[in-house]
mmCIF file with all atom_site columns, C-alpha atoms in Angstrom:
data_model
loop_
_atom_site.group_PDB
_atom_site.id
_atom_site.type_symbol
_atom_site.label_atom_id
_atom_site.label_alt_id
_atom_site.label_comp_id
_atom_site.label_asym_id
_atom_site.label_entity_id
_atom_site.label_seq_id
_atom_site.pdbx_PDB_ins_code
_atom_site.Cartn_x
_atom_site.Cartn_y
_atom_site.Cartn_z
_atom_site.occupancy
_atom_site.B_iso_or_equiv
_atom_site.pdbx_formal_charge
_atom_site.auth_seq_id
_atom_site.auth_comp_id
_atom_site.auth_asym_id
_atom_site.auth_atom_id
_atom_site.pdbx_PDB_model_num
ATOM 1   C CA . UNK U 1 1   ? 0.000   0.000  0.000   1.00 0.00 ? 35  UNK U CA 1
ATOM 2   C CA . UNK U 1 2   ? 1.382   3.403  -0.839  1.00 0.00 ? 36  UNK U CA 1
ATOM 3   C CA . UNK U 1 3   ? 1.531   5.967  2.121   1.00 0.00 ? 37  UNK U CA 1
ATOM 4   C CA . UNK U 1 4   ? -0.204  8.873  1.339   1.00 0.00 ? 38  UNK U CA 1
ATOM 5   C CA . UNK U 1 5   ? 0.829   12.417 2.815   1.00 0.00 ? 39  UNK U CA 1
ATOM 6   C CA . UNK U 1 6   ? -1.740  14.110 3.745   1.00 0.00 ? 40  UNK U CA 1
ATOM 7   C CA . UNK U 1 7   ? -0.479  17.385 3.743   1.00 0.00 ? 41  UNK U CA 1
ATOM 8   C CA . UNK U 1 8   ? 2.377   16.849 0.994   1.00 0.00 ? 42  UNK U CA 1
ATOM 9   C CA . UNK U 1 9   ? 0.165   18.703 -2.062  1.00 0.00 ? 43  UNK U CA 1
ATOM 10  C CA . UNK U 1 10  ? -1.422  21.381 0.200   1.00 0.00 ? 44  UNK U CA 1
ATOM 11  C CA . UNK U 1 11  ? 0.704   23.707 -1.774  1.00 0.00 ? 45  UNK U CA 1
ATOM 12  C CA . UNK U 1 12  ? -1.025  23.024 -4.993  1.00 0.00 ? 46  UNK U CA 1
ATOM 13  C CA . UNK U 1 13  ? -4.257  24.228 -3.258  1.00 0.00 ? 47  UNK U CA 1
ATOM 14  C CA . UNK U 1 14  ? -3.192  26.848 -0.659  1.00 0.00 ? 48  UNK U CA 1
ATOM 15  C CA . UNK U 1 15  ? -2.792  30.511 -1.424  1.00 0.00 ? 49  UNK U CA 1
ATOM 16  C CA . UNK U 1 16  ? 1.069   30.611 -2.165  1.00 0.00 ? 50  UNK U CA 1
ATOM 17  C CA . UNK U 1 17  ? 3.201   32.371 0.640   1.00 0.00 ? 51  UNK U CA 1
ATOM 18  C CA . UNK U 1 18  ? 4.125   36.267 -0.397  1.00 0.00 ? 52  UNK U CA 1
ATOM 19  C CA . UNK U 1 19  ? 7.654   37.531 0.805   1.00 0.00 ? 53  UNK U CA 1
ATOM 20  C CA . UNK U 1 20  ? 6.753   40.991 2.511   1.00 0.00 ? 54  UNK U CA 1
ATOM 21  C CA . UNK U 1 21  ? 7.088   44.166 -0.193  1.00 0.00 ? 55  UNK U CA 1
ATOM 22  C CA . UNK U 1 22  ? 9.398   47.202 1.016   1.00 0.00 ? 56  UNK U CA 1
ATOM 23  C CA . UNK U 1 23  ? 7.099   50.090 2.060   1.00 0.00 ? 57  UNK U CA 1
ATOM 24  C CA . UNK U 1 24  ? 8.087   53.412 3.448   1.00 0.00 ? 58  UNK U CA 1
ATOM 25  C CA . UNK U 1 25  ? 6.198   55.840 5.058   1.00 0.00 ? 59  UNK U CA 1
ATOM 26  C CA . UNK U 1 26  ? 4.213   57.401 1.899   1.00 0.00 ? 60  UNK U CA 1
ATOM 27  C CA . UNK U 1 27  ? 3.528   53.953 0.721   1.00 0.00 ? 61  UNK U CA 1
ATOM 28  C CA . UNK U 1 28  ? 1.372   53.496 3.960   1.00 0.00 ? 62  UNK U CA 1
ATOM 29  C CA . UNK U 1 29  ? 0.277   56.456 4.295   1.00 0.00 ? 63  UNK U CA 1
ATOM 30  C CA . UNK U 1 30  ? -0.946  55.461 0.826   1.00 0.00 ? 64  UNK U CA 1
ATOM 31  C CA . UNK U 1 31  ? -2.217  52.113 2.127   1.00 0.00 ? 65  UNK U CA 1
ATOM 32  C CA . UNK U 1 32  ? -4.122  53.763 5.070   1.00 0.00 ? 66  UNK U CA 1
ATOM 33  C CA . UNK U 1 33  ? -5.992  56.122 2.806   1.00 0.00 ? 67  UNK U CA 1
ATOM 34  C CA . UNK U 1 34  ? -6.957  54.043 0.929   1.00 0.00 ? 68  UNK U CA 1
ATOM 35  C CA . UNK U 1 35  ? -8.337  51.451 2.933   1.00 0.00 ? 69  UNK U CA 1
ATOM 36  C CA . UNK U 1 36  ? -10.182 53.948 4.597   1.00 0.00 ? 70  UNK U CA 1
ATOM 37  C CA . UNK U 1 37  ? -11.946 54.712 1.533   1.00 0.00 ? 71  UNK U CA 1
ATOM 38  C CA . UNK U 1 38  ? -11.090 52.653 -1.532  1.00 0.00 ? 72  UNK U CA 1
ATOM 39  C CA . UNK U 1 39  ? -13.131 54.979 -3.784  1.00 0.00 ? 73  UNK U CA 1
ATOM 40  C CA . UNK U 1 40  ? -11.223 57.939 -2.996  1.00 0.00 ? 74  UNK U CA 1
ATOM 41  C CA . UNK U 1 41  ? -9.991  59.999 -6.381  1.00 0.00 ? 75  UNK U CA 1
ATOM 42  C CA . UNK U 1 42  ? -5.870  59.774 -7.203  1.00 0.00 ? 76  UNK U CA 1
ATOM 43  C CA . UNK U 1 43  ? -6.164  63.508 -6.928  1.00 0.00 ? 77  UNK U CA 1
ATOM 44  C CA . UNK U 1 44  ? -7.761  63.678 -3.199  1.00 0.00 ? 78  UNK U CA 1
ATOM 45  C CA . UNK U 1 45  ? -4.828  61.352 -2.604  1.00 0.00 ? 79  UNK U CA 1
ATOM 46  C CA . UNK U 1 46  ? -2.358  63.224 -4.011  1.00 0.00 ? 80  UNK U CA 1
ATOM 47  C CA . UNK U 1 47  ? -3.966  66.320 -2.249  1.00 0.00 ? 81  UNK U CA 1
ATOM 48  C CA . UNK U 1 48  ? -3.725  64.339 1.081   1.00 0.00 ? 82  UNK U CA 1
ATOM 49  C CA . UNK U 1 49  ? -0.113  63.017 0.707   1.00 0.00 ? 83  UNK U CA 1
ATOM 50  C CA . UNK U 1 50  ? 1.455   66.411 -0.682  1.00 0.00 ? 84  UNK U CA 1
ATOM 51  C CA . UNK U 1 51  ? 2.370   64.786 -4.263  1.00 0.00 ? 85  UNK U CA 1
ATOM 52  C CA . UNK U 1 52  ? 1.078   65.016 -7.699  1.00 0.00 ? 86  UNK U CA 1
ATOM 53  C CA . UNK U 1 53  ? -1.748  62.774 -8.907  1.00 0.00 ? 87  UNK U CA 1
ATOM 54  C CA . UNK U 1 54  ? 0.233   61.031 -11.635 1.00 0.00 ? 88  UNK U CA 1
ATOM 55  C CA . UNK U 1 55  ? 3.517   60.204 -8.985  1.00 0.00 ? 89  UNK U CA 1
ATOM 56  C CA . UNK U 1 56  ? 0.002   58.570 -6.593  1.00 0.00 ? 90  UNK U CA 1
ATOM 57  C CA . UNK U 1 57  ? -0.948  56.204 -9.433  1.00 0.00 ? 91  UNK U CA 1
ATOM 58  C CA . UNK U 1 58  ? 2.489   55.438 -10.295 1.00 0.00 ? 92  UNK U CA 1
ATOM 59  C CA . UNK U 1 59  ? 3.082   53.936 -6.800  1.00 0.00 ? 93  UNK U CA 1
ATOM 60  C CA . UNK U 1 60  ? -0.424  52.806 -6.654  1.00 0.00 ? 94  UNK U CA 1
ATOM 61  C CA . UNK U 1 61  ? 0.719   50.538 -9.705  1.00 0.00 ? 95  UNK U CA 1
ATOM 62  C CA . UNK U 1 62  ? 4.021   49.874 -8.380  1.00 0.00 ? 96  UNK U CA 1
ATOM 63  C CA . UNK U 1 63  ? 2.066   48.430 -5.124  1.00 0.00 ? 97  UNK U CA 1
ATOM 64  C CA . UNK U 1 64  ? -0.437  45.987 -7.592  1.00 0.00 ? 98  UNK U CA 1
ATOM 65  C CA . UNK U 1 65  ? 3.143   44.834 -9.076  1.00 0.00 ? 99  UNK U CA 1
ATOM 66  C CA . UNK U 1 66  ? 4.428   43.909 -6.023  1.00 0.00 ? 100 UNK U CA 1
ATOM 67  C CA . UNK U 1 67  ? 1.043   42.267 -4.959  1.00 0.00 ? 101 UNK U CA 1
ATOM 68  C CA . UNK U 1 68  ? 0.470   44.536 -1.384  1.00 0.00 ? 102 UNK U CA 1
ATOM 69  C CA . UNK U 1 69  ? -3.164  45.990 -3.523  1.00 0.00 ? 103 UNK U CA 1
ATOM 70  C CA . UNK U 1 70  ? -4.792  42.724 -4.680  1.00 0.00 ? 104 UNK U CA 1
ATOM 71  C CA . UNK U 1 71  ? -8.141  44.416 -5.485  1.00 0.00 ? 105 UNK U CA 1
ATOM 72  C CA . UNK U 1 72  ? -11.071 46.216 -4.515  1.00 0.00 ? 106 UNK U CA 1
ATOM 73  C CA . UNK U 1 73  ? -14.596 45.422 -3.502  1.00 0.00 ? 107 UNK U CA 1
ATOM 74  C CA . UNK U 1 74  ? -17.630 46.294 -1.548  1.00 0.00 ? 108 UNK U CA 1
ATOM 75  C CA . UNK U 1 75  ? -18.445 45.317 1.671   1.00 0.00 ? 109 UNK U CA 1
ATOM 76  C CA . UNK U 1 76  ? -22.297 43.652 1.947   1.00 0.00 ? 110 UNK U CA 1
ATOM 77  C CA . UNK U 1 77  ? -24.309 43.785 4.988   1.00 0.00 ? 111 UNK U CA 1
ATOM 78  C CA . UNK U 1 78  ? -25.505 39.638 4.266   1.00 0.00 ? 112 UNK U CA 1
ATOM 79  C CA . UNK U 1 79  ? -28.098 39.939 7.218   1.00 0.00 ? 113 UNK U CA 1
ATOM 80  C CA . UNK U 1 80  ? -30.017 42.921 4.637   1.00 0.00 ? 114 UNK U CA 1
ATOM 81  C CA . UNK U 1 81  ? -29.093 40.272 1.834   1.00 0.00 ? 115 UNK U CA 1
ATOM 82  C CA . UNK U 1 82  ? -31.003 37.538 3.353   1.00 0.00 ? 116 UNK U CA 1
ATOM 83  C CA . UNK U 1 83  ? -28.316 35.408 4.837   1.00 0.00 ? 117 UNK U CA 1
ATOM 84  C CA . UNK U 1 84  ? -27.952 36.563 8.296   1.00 0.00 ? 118 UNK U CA 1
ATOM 85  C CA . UNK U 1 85  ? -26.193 33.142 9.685   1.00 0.00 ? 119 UNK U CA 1
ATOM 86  C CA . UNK U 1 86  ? -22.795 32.167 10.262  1.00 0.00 ? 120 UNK U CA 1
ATOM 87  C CA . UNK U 1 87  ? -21.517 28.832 11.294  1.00 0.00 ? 121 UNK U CA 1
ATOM 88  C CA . UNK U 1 88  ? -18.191 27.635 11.296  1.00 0.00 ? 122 UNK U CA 1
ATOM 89  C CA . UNK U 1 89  ? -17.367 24.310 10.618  1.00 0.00 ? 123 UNK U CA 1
ATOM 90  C CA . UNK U 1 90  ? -14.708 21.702 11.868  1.00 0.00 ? 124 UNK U CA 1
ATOM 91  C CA . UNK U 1 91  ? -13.503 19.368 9.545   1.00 0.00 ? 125 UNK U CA 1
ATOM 92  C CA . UNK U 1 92  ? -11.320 15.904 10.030  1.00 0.00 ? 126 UNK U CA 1
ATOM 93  C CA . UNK U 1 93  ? -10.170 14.545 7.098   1.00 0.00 ? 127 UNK U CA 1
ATOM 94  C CA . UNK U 1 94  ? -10.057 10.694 6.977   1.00 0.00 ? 128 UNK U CA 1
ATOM 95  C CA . UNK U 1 95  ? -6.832  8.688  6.993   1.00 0.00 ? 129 UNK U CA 1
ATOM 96  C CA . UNK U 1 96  ? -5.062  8.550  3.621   1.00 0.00 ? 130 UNK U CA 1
ATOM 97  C CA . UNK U 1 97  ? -6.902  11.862 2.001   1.00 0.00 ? 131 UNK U CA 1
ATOM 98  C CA . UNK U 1 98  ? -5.131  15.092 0.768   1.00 0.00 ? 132 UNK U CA 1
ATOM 99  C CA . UNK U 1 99  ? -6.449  17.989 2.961   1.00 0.00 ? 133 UNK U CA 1
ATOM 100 C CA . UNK U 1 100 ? -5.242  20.336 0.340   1.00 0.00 ? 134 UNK U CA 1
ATOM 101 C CA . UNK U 1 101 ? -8.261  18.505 -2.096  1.00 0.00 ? 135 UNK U CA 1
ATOM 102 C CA . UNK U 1 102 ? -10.939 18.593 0.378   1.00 0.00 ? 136 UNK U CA 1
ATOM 103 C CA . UNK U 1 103 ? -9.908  22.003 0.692   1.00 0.00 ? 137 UNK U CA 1
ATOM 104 C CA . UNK U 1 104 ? -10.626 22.672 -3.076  1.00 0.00 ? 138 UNK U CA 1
ATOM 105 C CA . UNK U 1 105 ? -13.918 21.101 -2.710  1.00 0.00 ? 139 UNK U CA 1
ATOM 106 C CA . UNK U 1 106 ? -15.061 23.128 -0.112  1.00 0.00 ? 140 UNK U CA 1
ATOM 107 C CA . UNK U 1 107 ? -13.904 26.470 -1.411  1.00 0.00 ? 141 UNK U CA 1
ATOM 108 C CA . UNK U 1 108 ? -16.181 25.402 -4.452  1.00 0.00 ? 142 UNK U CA 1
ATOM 109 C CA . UNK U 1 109 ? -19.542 25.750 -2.658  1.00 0.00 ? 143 UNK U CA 1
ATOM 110 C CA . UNK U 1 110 ? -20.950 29.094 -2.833  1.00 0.00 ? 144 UNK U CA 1
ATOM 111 C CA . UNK U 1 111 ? -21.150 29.428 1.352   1.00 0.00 ? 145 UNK U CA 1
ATOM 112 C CA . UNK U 1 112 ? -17.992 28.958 2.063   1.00 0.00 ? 146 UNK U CA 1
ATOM 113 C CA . UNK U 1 113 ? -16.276 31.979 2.856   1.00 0.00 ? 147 UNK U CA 1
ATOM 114 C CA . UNK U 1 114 ? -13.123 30.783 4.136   1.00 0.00 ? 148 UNK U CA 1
ATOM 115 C CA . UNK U 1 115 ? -10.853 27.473 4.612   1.00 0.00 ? 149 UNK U CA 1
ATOM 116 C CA . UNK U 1 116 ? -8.269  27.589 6.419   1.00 0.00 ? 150 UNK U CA 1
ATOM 117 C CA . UNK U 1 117 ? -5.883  24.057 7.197   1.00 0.00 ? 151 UNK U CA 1
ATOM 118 C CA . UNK U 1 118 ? -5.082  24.633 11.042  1.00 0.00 ? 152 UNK U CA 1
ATOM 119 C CA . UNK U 1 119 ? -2.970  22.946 13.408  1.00 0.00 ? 153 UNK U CA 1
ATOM 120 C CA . UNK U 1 120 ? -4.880  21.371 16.706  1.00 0.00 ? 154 UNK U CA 1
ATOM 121 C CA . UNK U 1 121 ? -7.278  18.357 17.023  1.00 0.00 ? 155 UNK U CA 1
ATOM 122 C CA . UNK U 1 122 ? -9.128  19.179 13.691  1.00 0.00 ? 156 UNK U CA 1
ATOM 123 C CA . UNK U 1 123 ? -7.891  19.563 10.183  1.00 0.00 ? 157 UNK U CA 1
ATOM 124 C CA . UNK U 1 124 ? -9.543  22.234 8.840   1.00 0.00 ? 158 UNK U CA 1
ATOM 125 C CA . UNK U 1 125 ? -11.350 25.352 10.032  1.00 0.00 ? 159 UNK U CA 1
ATOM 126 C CA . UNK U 1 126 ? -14.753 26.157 7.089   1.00 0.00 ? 160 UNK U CA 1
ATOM 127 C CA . UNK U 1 127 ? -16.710 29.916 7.650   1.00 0.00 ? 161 UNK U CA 1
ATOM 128 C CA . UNK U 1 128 ? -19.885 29.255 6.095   1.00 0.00 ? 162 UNK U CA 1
ATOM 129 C CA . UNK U 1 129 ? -22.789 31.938 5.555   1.00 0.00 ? 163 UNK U CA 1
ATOM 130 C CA . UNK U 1 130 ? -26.221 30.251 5.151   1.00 0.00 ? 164 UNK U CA 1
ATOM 131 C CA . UNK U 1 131 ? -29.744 31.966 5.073   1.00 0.00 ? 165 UNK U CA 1
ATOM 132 C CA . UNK U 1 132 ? -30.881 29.592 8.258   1.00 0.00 ? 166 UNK U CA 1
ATOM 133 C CA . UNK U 1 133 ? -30.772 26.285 9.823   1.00 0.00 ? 167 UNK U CA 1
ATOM 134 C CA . UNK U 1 134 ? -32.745 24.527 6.751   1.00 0.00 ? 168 UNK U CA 1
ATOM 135 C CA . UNK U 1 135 ? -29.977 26.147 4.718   1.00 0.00 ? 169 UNK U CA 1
ATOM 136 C CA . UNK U 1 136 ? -27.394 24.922 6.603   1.00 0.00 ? 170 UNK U CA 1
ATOM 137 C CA . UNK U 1 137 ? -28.824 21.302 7.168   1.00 0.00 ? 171 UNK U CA 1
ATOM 138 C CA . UNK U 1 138 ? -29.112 21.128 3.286   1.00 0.00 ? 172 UNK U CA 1
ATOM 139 C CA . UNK U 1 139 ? -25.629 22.327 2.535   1.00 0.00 ? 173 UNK U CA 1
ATOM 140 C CA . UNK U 1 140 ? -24.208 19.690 5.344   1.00 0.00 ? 174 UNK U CA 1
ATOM 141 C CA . UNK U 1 141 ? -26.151 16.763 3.995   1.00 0.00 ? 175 UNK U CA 1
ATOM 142 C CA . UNK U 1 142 ? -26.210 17.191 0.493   1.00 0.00 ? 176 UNK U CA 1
ATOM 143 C CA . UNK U 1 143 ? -23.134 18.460 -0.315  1.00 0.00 ? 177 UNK U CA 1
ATOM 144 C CA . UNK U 1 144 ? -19.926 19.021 2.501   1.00 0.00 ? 178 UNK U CA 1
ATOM 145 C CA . UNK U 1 145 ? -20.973 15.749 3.496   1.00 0.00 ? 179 UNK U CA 1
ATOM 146 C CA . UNK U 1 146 ? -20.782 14.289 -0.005  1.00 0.00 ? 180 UNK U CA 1
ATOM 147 C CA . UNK U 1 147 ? -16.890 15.021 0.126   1.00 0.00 ? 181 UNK U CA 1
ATOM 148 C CA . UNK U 1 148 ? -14.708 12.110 -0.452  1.00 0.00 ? 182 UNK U CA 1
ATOM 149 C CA . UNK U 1 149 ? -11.994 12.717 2.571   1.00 0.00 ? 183 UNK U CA 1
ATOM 150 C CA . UNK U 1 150 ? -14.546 14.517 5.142   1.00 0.00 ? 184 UNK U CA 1
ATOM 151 C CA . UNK U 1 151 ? -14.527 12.200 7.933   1.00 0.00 ? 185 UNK U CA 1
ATOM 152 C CA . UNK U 1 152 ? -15.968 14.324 10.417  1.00 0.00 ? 186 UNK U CA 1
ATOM 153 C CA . UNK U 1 153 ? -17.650 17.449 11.164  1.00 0.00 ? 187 UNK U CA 1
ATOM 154 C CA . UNK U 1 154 ? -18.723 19.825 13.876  1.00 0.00 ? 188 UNK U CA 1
ATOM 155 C CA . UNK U 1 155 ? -20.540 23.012 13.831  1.00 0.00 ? 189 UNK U CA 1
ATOM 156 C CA . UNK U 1 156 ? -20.446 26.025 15.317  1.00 0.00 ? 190 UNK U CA 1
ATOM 157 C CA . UNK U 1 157 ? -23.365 29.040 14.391  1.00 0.00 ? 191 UNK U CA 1
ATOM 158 C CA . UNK U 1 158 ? -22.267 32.207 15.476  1.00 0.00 ? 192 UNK U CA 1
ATOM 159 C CA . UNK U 1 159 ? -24.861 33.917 17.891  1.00 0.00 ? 193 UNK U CA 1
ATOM 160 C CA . UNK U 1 160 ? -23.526 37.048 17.911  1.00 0.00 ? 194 UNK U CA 1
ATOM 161 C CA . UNK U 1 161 ? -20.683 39.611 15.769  1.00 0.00 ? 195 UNK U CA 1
ATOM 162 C CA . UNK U 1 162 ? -18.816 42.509 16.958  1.00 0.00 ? 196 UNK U CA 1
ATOM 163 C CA . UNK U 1 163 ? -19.533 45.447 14.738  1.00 0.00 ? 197 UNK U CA 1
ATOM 164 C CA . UNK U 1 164 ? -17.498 45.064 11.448  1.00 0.00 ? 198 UNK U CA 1
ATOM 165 C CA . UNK U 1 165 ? -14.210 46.145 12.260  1.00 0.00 ? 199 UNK U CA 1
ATOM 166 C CA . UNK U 1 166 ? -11.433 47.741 9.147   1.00 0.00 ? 200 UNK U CA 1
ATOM 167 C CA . UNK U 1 167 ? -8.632  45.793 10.254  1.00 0.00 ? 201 UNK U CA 1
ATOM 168 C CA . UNK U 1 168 ? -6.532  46.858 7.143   1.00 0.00 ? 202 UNK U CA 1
ATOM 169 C CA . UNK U 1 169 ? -6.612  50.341 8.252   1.00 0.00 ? 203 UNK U CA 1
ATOM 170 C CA . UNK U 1 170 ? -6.081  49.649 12.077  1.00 0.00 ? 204 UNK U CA 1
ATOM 171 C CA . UNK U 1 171 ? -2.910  47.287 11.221  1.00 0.00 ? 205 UNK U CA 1
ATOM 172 C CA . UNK U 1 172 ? -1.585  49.979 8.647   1.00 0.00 ? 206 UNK U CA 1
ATOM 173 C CA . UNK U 1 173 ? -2.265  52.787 11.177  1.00 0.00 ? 207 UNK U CA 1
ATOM 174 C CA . UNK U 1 174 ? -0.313  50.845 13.884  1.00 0.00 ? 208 UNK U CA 1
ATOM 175 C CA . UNK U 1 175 ? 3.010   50.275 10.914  1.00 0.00 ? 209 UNK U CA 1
ATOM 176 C CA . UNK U 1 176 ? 2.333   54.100 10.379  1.00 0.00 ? 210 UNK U CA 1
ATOM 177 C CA . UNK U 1 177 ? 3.168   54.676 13.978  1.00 0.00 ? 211 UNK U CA 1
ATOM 178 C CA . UNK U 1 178 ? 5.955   52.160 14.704  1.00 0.00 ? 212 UNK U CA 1
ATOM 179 C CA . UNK U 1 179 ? 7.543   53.844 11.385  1.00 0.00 ? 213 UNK U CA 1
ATOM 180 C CA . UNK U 1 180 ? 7.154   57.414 12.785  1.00 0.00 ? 214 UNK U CA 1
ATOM 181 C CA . UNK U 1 181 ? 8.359   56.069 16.340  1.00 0.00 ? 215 UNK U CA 1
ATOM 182 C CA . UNK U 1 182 ? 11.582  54.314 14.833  1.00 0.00 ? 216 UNK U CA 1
ATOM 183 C CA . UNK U 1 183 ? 12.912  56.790 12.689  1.00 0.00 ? 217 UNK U CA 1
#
């Protein structure tokens, strides 16, 4: 019988690790603007950070390149959408199975928000959003069930959320400040 590793091809199906880009203190003050409002003009940027519009998109660019700006988007309040309910799921592969393709499989399904491979008693870590329990029963029976690797499950539903919280611009303000503070 061939051993099978179950982590050994996680890499094909993880997120690839990023080395960390060089960023001085106008790129974050860049950063910071802009995740406080990622539909604010190049020219109220440029305004804000005391340069000309055209040497803001340049580094703007320059920051896509080196993969630190991925992308914009809008954030949805799901509760006004009709799917107020979280759950979280726990996931234990079975003996033998590649995590990184049950991973794959569950990042297909239109719930799933999130997989994450942890470290612990469980394999895998799954944020689902769901528009209630009959949602949630369906998508567990009739399809992360249906899985070849799941061994086992356990859910969580969230009962309650802290208010959403811009944790770009709170870990970009706090680089700001350790930049200022060290030099």
């Amino acid at each position: 019988m061939e051993w099978v590793k179950p982590l050994g091809g996680i890499g094909e199906h993880a997120a690839p690790p990023v080395e960390p880009a060089q960023l001085d203190a106008v790129d974050l003050q860049l950063l910071l603007l802009l995740s406080q409002d990622a539909r604010i003009s190049q020219r109220s940027l440029a305004r804000e950070l005391g340069m000309s519009a055209p040497a803001v998109a340049d580094r703007i660019a320059r920051l896509h390149r080196q993969g630190v700006i991925e992308g914009y988007g809008v954030r949805l309040n799901w509760s006004a959408m009709g799917y107020p309910t979280i759950a979280y799921l726990t996931v234990t592969a079975a003996e033998g199975f590649e995590q990184g393709s049950i991973m794959t499989e569950l990042a297909l399904l239109p719930e799933v928000e999130e997989v994450m491979i942890v470290t612990g008693g469980v394999d895998m870590l799954v944020r689902v959003r769901v528009r209630d329990h009959t949602h949630l029963r369906e998508l567990l029976i009739n399809r992360v069930w249906q899985i070849a690797g799941i061994q086992r499950t356990n859910t969580s539903l969230s009962v309650a959320e802290m208010r959403p919280k811009n944790t770009a611009s709170a870990l970009i303000a706090d680089m700001v400040r350790r930049a200022e503070e060290s030099g």
